[in-house]
C-alpha positions as a Python dict, from the first residue, in 0.01 Angstrom:
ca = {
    (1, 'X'): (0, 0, 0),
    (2, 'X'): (-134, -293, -183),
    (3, 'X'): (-138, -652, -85),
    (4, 'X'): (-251, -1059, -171),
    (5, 'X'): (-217, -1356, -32),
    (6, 'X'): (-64, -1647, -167),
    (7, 'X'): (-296, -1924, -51),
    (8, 'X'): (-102, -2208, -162),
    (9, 'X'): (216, -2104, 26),
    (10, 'X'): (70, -1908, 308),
    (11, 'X'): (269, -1635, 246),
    (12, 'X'): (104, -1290, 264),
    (13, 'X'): (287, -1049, 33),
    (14, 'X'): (264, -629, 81),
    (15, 'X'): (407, -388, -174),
    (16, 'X'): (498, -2, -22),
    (17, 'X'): (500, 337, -129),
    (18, 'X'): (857, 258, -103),
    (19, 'X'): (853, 24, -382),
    (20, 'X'): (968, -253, -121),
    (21, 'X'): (799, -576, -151),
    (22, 'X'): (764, -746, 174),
    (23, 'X'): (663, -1115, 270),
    (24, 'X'): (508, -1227, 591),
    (25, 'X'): (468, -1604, 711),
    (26, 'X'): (56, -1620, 780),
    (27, 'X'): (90, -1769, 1065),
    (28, 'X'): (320, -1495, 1239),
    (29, 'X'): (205, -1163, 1103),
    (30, 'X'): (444, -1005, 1323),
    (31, 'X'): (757, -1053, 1209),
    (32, 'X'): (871, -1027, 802),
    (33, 'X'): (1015, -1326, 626),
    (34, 'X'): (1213, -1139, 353),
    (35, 'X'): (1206, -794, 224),
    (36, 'X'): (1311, -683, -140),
    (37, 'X'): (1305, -336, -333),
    (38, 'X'): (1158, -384, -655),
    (39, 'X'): (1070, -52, -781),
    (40, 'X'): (1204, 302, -731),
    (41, 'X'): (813, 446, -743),
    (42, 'X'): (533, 286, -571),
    (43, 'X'): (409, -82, -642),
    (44, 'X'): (38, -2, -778),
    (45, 'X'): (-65, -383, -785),
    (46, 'X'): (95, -731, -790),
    (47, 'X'): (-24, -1090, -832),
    (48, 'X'): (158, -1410, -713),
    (49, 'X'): (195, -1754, -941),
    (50, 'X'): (345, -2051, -778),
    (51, 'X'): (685, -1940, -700),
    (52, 'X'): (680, -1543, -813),
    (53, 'X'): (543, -1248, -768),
    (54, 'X'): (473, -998, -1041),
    (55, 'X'): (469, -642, -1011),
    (56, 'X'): (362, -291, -1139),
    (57, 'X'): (444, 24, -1088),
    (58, 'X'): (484, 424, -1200),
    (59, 'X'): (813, 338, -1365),
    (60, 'X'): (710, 171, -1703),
    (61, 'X'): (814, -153, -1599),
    (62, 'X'): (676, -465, -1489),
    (63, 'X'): (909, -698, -1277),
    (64, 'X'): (901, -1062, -1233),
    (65, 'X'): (1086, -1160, -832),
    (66, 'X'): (1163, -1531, -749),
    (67, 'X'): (1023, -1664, -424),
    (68, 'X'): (1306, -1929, -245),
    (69, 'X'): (1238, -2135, 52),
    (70, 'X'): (1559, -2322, 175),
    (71, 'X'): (1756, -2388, 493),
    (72, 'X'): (1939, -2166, 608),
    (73, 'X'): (2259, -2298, 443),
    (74, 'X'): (2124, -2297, 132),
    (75, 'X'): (2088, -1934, 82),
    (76, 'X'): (2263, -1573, 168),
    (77, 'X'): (2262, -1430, 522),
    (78, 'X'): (2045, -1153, 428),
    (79, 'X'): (1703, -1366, 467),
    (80, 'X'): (1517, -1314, 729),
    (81, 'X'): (1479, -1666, 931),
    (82, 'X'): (1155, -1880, 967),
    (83, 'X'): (1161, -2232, 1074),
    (84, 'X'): (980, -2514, 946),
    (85, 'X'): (859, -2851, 1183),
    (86, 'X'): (933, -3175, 1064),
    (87, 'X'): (693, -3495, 1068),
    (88, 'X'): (881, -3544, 1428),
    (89, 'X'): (849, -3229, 1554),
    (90, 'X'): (1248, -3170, 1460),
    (91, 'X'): (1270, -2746, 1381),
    (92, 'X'): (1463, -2707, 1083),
    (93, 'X'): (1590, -2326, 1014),
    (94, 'X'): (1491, -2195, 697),
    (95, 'X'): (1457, -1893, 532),
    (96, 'X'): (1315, -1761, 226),
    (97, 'X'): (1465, -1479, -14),
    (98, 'X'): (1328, -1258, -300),
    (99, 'X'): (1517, -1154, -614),
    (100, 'X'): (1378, -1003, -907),
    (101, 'X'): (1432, -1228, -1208),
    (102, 'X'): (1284, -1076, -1498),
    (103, 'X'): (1247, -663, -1590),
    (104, 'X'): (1000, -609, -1882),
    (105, 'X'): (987, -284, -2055),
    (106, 'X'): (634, -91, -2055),
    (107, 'X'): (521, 161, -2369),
    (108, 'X'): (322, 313, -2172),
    (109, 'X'): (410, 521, -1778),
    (110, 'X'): (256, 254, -1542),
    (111, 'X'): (-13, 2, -1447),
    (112, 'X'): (-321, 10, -1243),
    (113, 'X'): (-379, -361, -1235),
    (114, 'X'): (-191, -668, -1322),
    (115, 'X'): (-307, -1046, -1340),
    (116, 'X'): (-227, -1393, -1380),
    (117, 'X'): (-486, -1598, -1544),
    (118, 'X'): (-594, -1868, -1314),
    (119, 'X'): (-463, -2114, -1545),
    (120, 'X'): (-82, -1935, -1522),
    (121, 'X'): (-51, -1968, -1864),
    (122, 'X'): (-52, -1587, -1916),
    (123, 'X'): (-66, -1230, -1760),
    (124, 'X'): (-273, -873, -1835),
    (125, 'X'): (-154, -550, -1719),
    (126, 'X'): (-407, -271, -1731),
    (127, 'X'): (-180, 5, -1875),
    (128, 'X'): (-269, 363, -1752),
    (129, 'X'): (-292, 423, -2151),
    (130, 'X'): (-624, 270, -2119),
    (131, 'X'): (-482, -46, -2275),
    (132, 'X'): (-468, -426, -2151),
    (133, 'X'): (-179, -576, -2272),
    (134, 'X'): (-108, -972, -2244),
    (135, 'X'): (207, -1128, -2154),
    (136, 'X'): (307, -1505, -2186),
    (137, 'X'): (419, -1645, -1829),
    (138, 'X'): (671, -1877, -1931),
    (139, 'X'): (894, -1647, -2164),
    (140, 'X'): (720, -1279, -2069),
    (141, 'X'): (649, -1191, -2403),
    (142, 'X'): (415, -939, -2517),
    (143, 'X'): (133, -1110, -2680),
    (144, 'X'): (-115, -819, -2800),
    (145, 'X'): (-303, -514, -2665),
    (146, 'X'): (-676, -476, -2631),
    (147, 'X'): (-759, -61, -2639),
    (148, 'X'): (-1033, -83, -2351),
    (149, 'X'): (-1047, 231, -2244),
    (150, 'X'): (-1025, 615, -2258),
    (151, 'X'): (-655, 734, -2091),
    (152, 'X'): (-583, 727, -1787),
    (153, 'X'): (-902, 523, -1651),
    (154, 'X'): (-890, 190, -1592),
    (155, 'X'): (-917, 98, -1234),
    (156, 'X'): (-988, -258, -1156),
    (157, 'X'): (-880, -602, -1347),
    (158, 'X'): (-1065, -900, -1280),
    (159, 'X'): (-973, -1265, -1422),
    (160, 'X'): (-1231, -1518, -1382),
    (161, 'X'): (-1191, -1853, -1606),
    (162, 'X'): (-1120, -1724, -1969),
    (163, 'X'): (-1301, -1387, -1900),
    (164, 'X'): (-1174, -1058, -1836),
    (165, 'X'): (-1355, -768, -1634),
    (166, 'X'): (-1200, -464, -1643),
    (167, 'X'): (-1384, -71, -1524),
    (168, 'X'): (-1246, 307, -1512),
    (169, 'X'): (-1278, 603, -1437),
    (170, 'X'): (-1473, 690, -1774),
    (171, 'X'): (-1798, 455, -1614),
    (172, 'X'): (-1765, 155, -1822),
    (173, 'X'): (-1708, -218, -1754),
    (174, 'X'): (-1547, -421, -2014),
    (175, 'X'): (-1618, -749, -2083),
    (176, 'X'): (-1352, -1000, -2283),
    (177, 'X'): (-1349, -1358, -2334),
    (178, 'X'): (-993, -1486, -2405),
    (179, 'X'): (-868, -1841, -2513),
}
């Protein structure tokens, strides 16, 4: 299982084994807001910008899933229910659904990380080739591909400002400034 929190919805996001992803309210851990399958193999890592959620997985595909908050009229009756508490105290029914939007294409079988630089402009997934590729948000489209390690090895992606960390298996960091 993997998770992250989106701090600027308080939503708390979990990808399964199952390939479900799953979305909690943080203030009732309890009880799931909305549940979607997005991949048939495990989710390996996600990150959330604004309003999606972006995925990874075993099956050579990254996926892009729309987060919706709306009343309950607004939107099917397979959300889950939350409520939300007006200025006045007034509880208004609303629920919030997940779709995936967007299904990109991998050349390589899976990632170990995926990010969204801080500034959302664009995204790296750490291929399990060894390679970080770069993505456009706005139109997901493959931008270029850094070799960065052996096969097979890269474990963690980090995104701080317009650097990027990344470290495998083969016991080497890389270090990358992007602009």
């Amino acid at each position: 299982m993997c998770w992250n929190v989106a701090q600027h919805n308080n939503y708390v996001f979990l990808g399964y084994e199952s390939g479900h992803l799953v979305v909690f309210d943080e203030r009732n851990l309890v009880e799931q807001v909305s549940e979607v399958k997005v991949h048939d193999e495990i989710i390996s890592s996600f990150d959330v910008e604004g309003d999606h959620v972006i995925t990874s997985s075993p099956d050579s595909t990254i996926k892009i899933v729309n987060i919706t908050k709306g009343t309950v009229s607004d939107v099917n009756s397979e959300s889950c229910n939350d409520s939300l508490v007006t200025d006045d105290q007034t509880a208004i029914p609303v629920t919030i659904t997940a779709n995936v939007s967007k299904i990109i294409p991998l050349k390589c079988k899976g990632c170990s990380s995926i990010k969204v630089r801080p500034d959302g402009k664009l995204f790296v997934a750490a291929g399990w080739d060894g390679g970080l590729r770069f993505y456009s948000w706005s139109k997901a489209k493959f931008l270029g591909l850094i070799e960065a390690h052996s096969p097979d090895t890269i474990t963690d992606l980090h995104l701080h400002d317009n650097n990027i960390i990344c470290s495998g298996r083969d016991k080497k960091i890389s270090f990358w400034t992007m602009y």
